[in-house]
Coordinates of C-alpha atoms and ligand atoms in Angstrom, one line a residue:
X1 CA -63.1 -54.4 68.3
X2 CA -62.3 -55.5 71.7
X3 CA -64.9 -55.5 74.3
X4 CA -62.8 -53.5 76.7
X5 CA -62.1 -51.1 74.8
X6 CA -63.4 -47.5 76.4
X7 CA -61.4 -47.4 80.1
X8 CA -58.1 -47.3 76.9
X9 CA -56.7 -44.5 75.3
X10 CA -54.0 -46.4 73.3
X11 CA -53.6 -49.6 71.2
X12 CA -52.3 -52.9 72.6
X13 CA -49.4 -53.5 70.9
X14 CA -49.4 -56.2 68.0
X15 CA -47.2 -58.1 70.1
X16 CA -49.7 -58.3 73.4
X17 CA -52.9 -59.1 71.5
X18 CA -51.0 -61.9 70.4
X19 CA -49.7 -63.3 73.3
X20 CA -53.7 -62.2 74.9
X21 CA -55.3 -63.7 72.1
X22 CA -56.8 -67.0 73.4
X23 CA -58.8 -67.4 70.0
X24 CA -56.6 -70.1 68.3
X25 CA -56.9 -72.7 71.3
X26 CA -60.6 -71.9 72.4
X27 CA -62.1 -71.4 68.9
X28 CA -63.1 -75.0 70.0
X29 CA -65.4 -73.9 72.9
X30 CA -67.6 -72.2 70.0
X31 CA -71.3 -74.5 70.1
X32 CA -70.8 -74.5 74.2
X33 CA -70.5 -70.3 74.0
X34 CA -73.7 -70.3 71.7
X35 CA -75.3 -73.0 74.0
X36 CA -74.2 -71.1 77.2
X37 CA -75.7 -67.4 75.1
X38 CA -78.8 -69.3 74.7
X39 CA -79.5 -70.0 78.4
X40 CA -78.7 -66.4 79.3
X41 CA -80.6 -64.5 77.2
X42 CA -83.5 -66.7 78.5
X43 CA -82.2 -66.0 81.9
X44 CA -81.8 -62.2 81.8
X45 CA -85.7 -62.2 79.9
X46 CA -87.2 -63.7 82.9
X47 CA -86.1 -61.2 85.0
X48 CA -86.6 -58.2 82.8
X49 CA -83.8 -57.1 81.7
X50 CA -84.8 -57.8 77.6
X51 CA -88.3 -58.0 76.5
X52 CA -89.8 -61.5 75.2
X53 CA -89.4 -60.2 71.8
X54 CA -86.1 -59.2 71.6
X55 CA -84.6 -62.8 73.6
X56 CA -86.8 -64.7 70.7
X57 CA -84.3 -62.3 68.3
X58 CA -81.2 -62.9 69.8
X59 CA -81.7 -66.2 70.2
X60 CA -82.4 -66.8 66.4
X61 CA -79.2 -64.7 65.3
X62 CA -77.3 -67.3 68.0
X63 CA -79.2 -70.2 66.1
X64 CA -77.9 -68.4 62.8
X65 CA -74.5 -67.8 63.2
X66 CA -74.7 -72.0 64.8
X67 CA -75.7 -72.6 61.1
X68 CA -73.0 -70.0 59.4
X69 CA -70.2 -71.1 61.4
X70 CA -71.2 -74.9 60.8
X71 CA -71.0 -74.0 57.1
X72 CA -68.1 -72.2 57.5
X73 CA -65.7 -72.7 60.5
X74 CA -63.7 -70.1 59.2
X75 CA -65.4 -67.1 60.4
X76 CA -64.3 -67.8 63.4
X77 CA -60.3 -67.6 62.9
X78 CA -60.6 -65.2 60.6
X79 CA -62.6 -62.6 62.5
X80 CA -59.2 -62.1 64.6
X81 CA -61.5 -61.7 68.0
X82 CA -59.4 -61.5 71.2
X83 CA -61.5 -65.2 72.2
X84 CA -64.4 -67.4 71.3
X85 CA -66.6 -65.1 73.6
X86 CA -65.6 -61.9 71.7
X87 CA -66.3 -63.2 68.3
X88 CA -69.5 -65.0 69.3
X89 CA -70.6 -61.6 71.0
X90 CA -69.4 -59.2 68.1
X91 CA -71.2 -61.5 65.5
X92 CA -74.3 -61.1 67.0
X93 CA -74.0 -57.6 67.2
X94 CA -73.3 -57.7 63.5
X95 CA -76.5 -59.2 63.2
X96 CA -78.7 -57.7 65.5
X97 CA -76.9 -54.7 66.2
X98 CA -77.3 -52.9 69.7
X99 CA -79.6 -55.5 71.0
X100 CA -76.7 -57.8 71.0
X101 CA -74.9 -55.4 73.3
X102 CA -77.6 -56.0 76.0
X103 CA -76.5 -59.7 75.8
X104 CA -73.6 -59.4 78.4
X105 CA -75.7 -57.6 81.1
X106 CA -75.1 -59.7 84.1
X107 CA -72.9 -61.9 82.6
X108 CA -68.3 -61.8 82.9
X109 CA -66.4 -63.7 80.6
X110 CA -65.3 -65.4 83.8
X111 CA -68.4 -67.5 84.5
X112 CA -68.8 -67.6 81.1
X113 CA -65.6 -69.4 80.2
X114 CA -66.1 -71.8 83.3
X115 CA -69.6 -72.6 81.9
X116 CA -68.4 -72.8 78.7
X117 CA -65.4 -75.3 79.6
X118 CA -67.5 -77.6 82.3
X119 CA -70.1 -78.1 78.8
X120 CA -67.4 -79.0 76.7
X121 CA -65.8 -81.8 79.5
X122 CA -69.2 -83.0 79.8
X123 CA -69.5 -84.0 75.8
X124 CA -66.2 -85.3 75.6
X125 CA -66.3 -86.8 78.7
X126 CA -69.1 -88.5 77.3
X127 CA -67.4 -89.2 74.0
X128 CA -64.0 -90.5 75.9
X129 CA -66.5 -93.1 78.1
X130 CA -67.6 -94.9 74.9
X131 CA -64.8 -94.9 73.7
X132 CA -63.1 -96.9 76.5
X133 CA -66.7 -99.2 76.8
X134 CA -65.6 -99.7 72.3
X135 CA -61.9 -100.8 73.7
X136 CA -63.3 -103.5 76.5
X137 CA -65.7 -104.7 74.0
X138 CA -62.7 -105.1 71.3
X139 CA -60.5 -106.7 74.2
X140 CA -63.7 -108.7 75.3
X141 CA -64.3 -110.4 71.7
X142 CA -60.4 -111.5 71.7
X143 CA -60.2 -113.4 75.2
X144 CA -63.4 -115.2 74.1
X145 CA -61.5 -115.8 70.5
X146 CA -58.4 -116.7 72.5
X147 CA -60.0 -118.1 76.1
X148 CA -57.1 -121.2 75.8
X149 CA -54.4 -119.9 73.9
X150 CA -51.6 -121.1 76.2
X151 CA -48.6 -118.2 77.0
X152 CA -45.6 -117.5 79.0
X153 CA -47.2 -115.1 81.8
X154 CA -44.4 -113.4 83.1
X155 CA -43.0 -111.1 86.6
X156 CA -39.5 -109.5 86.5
X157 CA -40.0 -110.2 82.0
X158 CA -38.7 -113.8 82.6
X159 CA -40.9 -116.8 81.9
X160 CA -42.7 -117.1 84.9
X161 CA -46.3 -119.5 84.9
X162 CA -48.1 -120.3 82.0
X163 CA -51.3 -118.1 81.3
X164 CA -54.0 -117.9 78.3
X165 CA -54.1 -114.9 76.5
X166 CA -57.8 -114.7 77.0
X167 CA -56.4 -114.3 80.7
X168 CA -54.3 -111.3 79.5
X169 CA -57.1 -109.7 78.0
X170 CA -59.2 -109.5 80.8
X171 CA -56.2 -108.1 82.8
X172 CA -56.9 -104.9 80.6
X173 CA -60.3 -105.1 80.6
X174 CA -59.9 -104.3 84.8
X175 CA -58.1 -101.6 84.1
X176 CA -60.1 -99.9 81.4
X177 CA -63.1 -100.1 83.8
X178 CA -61.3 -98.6 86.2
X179 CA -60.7 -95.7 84.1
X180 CA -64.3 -95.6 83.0
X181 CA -65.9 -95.4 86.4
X182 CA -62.4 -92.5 87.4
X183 CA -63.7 -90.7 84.3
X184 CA -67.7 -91.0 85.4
X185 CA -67.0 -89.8 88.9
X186 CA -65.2 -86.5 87.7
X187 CA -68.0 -85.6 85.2
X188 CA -70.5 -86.3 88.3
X189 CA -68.6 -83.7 90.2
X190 CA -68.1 -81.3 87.1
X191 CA -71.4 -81.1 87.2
X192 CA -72.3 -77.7 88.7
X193 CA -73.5 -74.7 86.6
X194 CA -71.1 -71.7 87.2
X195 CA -73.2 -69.5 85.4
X196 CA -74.5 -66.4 87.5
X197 CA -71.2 -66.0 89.1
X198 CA -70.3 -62.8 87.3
X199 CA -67.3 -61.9 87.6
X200 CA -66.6 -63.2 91.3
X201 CA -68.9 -61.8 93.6
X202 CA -72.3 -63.2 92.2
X203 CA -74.4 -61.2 89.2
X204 CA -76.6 -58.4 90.5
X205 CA -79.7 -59.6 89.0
X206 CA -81.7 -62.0 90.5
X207 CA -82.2 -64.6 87.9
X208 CA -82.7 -68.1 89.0
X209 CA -79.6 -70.1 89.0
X210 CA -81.4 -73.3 89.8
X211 CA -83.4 -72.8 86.2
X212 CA -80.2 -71.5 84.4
X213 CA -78.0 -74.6 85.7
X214 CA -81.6 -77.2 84.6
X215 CA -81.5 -75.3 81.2
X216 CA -77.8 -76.5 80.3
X217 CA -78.7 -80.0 81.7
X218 CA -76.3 -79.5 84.6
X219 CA -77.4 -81.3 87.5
X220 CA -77.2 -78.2 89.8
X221 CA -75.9 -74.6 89.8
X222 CA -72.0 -73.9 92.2
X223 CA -72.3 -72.9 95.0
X224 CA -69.9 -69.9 95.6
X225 CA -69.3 -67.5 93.2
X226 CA -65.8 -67.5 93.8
X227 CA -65.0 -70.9 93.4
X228 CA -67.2 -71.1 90.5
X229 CA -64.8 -68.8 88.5
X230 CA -61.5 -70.0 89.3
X231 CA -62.2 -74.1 90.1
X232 CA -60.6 -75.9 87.4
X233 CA -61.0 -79.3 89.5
X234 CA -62.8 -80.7 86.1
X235 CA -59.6 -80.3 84.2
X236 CA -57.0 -81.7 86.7
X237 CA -59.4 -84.5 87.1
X238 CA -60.0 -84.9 83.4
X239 CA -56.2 -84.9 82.8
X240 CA -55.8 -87.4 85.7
X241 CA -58.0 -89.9 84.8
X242 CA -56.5 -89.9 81.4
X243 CA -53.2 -90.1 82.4
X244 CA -53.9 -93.1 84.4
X245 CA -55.5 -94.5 81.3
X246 CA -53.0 -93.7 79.0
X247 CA -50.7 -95.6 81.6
X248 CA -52.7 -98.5 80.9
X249 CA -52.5 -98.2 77.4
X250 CA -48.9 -97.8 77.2
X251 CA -48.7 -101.0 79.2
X252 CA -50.8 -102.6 77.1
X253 CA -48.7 -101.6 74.2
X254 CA -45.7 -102.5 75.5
X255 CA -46.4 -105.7 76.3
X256 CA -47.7 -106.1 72.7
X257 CA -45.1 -104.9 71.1
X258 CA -43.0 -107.3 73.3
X259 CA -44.9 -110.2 72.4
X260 CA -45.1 -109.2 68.5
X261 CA -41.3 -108.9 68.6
X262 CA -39.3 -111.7 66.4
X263 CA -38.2 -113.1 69.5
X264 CA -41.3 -113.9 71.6
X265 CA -43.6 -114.3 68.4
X266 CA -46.8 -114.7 70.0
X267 CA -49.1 -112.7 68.1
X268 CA -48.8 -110.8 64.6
X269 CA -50.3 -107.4 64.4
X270 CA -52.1 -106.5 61.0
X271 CA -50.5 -104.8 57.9
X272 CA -52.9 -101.9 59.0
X273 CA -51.6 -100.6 61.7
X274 CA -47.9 -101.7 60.8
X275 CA -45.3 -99.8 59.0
X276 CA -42.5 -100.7 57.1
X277 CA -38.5 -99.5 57.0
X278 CA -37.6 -97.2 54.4
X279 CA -34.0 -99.0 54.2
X280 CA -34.7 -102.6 55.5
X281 CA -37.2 -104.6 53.3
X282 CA -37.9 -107.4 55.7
X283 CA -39.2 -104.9 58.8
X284 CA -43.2 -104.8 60.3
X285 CA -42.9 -101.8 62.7
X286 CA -45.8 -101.6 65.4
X287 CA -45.8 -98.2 65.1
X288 CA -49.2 -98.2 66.3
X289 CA -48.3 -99.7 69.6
X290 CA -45.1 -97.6 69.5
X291 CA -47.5 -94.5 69.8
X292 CA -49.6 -95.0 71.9
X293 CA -46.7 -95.6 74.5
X294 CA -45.4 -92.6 73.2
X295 CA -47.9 -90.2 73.7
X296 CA -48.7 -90.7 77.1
X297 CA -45.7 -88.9 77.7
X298 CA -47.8 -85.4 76.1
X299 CA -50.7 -86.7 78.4
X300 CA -48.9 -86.4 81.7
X301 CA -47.1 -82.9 80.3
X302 CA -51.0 -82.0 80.5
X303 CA -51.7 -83.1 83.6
X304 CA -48.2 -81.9 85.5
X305 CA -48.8 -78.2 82.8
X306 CA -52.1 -77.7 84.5
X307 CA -52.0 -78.5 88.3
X308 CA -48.4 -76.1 88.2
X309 CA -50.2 -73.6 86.3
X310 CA -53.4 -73.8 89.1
X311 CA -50.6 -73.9 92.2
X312 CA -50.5 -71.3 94.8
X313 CA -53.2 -69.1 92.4
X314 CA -55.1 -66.6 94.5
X315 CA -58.7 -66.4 94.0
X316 CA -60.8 -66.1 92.1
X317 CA -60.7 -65.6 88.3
X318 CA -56.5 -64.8 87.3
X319 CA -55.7 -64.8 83.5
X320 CA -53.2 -67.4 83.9
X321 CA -56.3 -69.9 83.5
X322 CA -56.3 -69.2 79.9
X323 CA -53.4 -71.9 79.7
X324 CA -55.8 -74.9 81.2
X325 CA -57.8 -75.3 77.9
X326 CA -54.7 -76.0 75.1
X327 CA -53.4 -79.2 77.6
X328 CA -56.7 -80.1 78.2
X329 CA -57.7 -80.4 74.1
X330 CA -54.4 -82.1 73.7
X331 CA -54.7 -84.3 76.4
X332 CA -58.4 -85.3 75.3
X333 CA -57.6 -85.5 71.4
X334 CA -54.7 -87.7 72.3
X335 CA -56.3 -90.5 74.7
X336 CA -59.3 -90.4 72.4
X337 CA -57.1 -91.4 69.2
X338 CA -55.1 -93.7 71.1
X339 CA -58.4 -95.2 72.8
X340 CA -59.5 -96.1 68.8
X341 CA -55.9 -97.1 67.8
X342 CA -55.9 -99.6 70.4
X343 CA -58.9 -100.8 69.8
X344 CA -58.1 -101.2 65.9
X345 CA -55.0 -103.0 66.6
X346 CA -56.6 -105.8 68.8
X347 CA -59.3 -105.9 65.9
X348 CA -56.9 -107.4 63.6
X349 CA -54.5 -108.9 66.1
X350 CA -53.6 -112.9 65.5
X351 CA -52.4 -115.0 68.2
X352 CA -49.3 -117.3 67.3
X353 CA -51.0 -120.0 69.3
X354 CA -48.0 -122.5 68.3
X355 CA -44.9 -120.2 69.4
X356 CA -47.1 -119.1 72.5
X357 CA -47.2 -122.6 73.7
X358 CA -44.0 -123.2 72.9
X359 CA -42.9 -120.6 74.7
X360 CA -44.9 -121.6 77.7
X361 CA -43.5 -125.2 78.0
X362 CA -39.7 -123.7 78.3
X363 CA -38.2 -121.8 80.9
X364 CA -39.6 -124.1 83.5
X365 CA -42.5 -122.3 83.9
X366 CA -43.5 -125.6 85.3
X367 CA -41.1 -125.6 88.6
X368 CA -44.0 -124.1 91.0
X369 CA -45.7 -127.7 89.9
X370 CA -43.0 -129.6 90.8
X371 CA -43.1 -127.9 94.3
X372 CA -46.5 -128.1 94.8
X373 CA -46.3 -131.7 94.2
X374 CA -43.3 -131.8 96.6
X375 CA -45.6 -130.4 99.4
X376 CA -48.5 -132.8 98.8
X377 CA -46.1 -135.4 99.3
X378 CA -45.9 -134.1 102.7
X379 CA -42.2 -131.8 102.2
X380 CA -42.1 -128.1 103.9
X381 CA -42.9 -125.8 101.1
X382 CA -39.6 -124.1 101.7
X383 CA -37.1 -127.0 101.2
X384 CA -39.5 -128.3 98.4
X385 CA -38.8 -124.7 96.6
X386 CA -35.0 -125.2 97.2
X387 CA -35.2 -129.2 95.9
X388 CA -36.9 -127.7 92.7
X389 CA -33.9 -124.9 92.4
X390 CA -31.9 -127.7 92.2
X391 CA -33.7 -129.6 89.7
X392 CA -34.2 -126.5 87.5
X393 CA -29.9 -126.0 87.4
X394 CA -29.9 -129.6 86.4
X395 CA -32.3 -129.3 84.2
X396 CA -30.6 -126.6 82.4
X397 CA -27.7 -128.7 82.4
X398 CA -28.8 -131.4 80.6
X399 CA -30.8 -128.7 78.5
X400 CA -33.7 -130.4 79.0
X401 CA -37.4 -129.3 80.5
X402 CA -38.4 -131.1 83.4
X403 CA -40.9 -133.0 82.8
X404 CA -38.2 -134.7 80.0
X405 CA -36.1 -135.9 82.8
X406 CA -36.2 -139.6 83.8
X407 CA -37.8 -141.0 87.4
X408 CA -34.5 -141.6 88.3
X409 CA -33.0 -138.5 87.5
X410 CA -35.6 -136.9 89.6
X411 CA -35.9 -139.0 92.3
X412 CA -32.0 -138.0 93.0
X413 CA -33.1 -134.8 94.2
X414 CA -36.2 -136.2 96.4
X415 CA -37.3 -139.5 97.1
X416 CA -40.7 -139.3 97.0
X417 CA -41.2 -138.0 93.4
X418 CA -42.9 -140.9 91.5
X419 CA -44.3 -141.7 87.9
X420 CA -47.7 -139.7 89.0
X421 CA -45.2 -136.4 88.8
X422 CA -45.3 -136.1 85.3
X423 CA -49.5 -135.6 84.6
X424 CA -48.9 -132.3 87.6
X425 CA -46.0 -131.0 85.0
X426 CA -49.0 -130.4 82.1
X427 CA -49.2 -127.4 81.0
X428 CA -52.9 -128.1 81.5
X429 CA -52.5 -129.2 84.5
X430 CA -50.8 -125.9 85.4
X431 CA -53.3 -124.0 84.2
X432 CA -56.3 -125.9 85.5
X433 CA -54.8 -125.8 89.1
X434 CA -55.2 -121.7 89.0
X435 CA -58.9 -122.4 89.9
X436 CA -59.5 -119.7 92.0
X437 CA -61.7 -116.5 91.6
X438 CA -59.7 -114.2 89.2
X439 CA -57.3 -116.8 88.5
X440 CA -56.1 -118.0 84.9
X441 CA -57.6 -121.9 84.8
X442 CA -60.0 -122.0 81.4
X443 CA -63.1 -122.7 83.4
X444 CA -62.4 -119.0 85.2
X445 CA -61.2 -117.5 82.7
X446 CA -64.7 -118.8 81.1
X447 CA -66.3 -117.6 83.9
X448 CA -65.4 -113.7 84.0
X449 CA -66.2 -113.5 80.3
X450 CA -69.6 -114.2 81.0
X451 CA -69.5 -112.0 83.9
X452 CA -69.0 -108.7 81.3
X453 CA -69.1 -110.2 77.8
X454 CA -72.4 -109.3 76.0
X455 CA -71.5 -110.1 72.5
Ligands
LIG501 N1 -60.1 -66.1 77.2 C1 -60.3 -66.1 78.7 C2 -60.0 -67.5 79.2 O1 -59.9 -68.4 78.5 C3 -61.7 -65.8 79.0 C4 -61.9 -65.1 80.3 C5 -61.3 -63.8 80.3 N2 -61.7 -63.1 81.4 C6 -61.0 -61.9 81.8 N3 -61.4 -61.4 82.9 N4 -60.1 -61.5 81.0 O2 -59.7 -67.6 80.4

């Protein structure tokens, strides 16, 4: 039975209670609509409206049908209630019969769902943080593994100065606690109580909203009544922060599935999160990696889905609200699973420390050495950059690196290169010049682990 039902003389049509339904998508919003119940029946006791004894009763039957439904999460689906606040209201009728029907007093299904939805971003929200602390931790454990594991860094994807891959690691880390503190800050906003908002215009009983907000451990009640029923700020900040994250990810995926492919060959990812061809017997896909990078693509439908569906809405409560909750469970189900795919993958990731280095002494990722070495000789940074150019196209000539060409050879592009040239052309010596806060030399790279790793 709807709960609408007596200002009707007809039926809906099969057709609208369909399309009206909301059931399907918010069946998920059940514990936080029995949670929510919970508060209110204590609220509408303390001002009178039910007696002690009969909030003690419908707050057992809510603890009840917790229990039924946890045994049996298909009473929900199969009840065929317009939402999750219809079937949570006509099963405790079933129970406790009229009494339940006193439930509602005071309450719409308008703060209701807002309360209900704000409880749910706070668990997940929760959930999604630990999660991203699990992926740092997982990238963590690999830089330390891999602090001097030597690699092409790269700008423009062409060999550019040699990193470590510990280096590369902590890159990600940055941005991972980026997304943790994004995520933090919009829980800390979402965390007003709309409850007591009726409808729009405030409940009519004076229950105390600063007890009702304490009771769902939100850190204070709204503060308008409209705003309280139609702000979904919580969502569009939910599904920004994870967009941005899943960004990250898909960054961090492609550049591993760059580095896993035959022709870099820098790491090998494990059989576990690797598929094979169904035709071509010699294949490894990262399929993992391949994911993740895919589904950020679903994550920003969310987040572009729910700030058109919010635009130009006038206030307060409007029906179309009833799309924010299907992005918003995709969004969060999809940056969860990719937050513990990613963490899985660099789990069992190996590090191809031989090809890596190899990689790292072509390409004349050396030349900004040479250069440097130019300047310290006392040559204009600018004509030392264009001497270089010139010993690179030589250098490629000969199909040789630099530091394989003779004195001599060198010397005919600028006089003052020496013998002493050749210990600045290192690859350790590359690295070890990056000295600088944040920069790629072993002993910082050392020194930001300790900064954040707690193994
Ligand atoms: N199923 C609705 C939603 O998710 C609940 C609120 C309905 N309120 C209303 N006045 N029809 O938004």
């Amino acid at each position: 039975m709807a709960l609408w039902g007596g200002r009707f003389q007809g039926e809906p049509s099969a057709l609208f209670k369909l399309f009206n339904d909301s059931l399907p998508v918010d069946y998920r919003l059940f514990e936080q609509d029995v949670t929510g119940s919970i508060a209110w029946a204590d609220a509408i006791a303390s001002v009178g409206i039910i007696s002690a004894n009969e909030c003690l009763e419908l707050k057992n039957a809510l603890g009840q049908l917790l229990v039924e439904v946890g045994n049996n999460p298909e009473l929900i689906i199969v009840s065929g209630a317009e939402d999750i606040h219809s079937f949570v209201e006509s099963a405790l009728i079933a129970k406790v019969g009229d009494l339940g029907k006193k439930l509602h007093t005071g309450r719409s299904r308008n703060d209701q769902v807002a309360t209900d939805l704000k409880l749910w971003c706070q668990s997940e929200g929760a959930m999604l943080v630990l999660k991203l602390q699990t992926l740092n931790q997982a990238l963590l454990a690999l830089a330390q593994r891999e602090v001097d594991a030597v690699m092409p860094g790269y700008t423009h994807l062409q060999r550019a100065q040699p990193i470590t891959f510990g280096h590369w690691c902590l890159a990600y880390v940055e941005m991972f606690e980026r997304d943790i503190s994004r995520l933090q800050d919009a829980l800390t906003r979402a965390n007003t109580c709309p409850l007591g908002a009726g409808a729009l215009a405030g409940t009519a009983y004076n229950i105390d909203r600063h007890a009702l907000a304490a009771a769902l451990n939100f850190a204070r009640p709204t503060l308008n009544s409209l705003d309280s029923v139609s702000d979904r700020d919580h969502v569009v900040e939910i599904a920004s922060a994870g967009s941005i994250s899943m960004m990250h990810l898909s960054r961090m995926a492609e550049d591993l599935i760059f580095f896993n492919s035959g022709e870099a060959n820098f790491i090998s990812l494990s059989d576990q999160v690797t598929s094979g061809s169904s035709l071509m017997p010699q294949k490894k896909n990262p399929d993992a990696l391949e994911l993740i990078r895919g589904k950020t693509g679903r994550v920003y439908g969310s987040l572009v889905g729910i700030l058109t569906t919010m635009k130009a809405l006038p206030l307060a409560y409007n029906k179309d609200m009833q799309e924010d909750k299907e992005g918003l469970f995709d969004l969060v189900d999809s940056w969860a699973i990719c937050l513990d795919m990613a963490a899985l993958v660099l789990s069992g990731l190996k590090v191809n420390r031989a090809s890596a280095l190899k990689a790292a002494q072509q390409g004349y990722a050396n030349a900004t050495e040479l250069a440097d070495y130019l300047v310290a000789k006392g040559m204009p940074f600018r004509e030392a950059h264009h001497v270089v150019g010139e010993v690179v196209v030589y250098a490629i000539g000969e199909q040789q690196a630099i530091e394989q060409l003779s004195v001599q050879q060198l010397q005919a592009f600028a006089a003052v290169i020496d013998a002493d040239v050749y210990q600045h052309l290192t690859i350790e010596a590359c690295l070890a010049k990056r000295d600088v806060l944040g920069g790629t030399a072993i002993k910082q790279v050392q020194f930001a682990l300790a900064q954040k790793y707690k193994p």
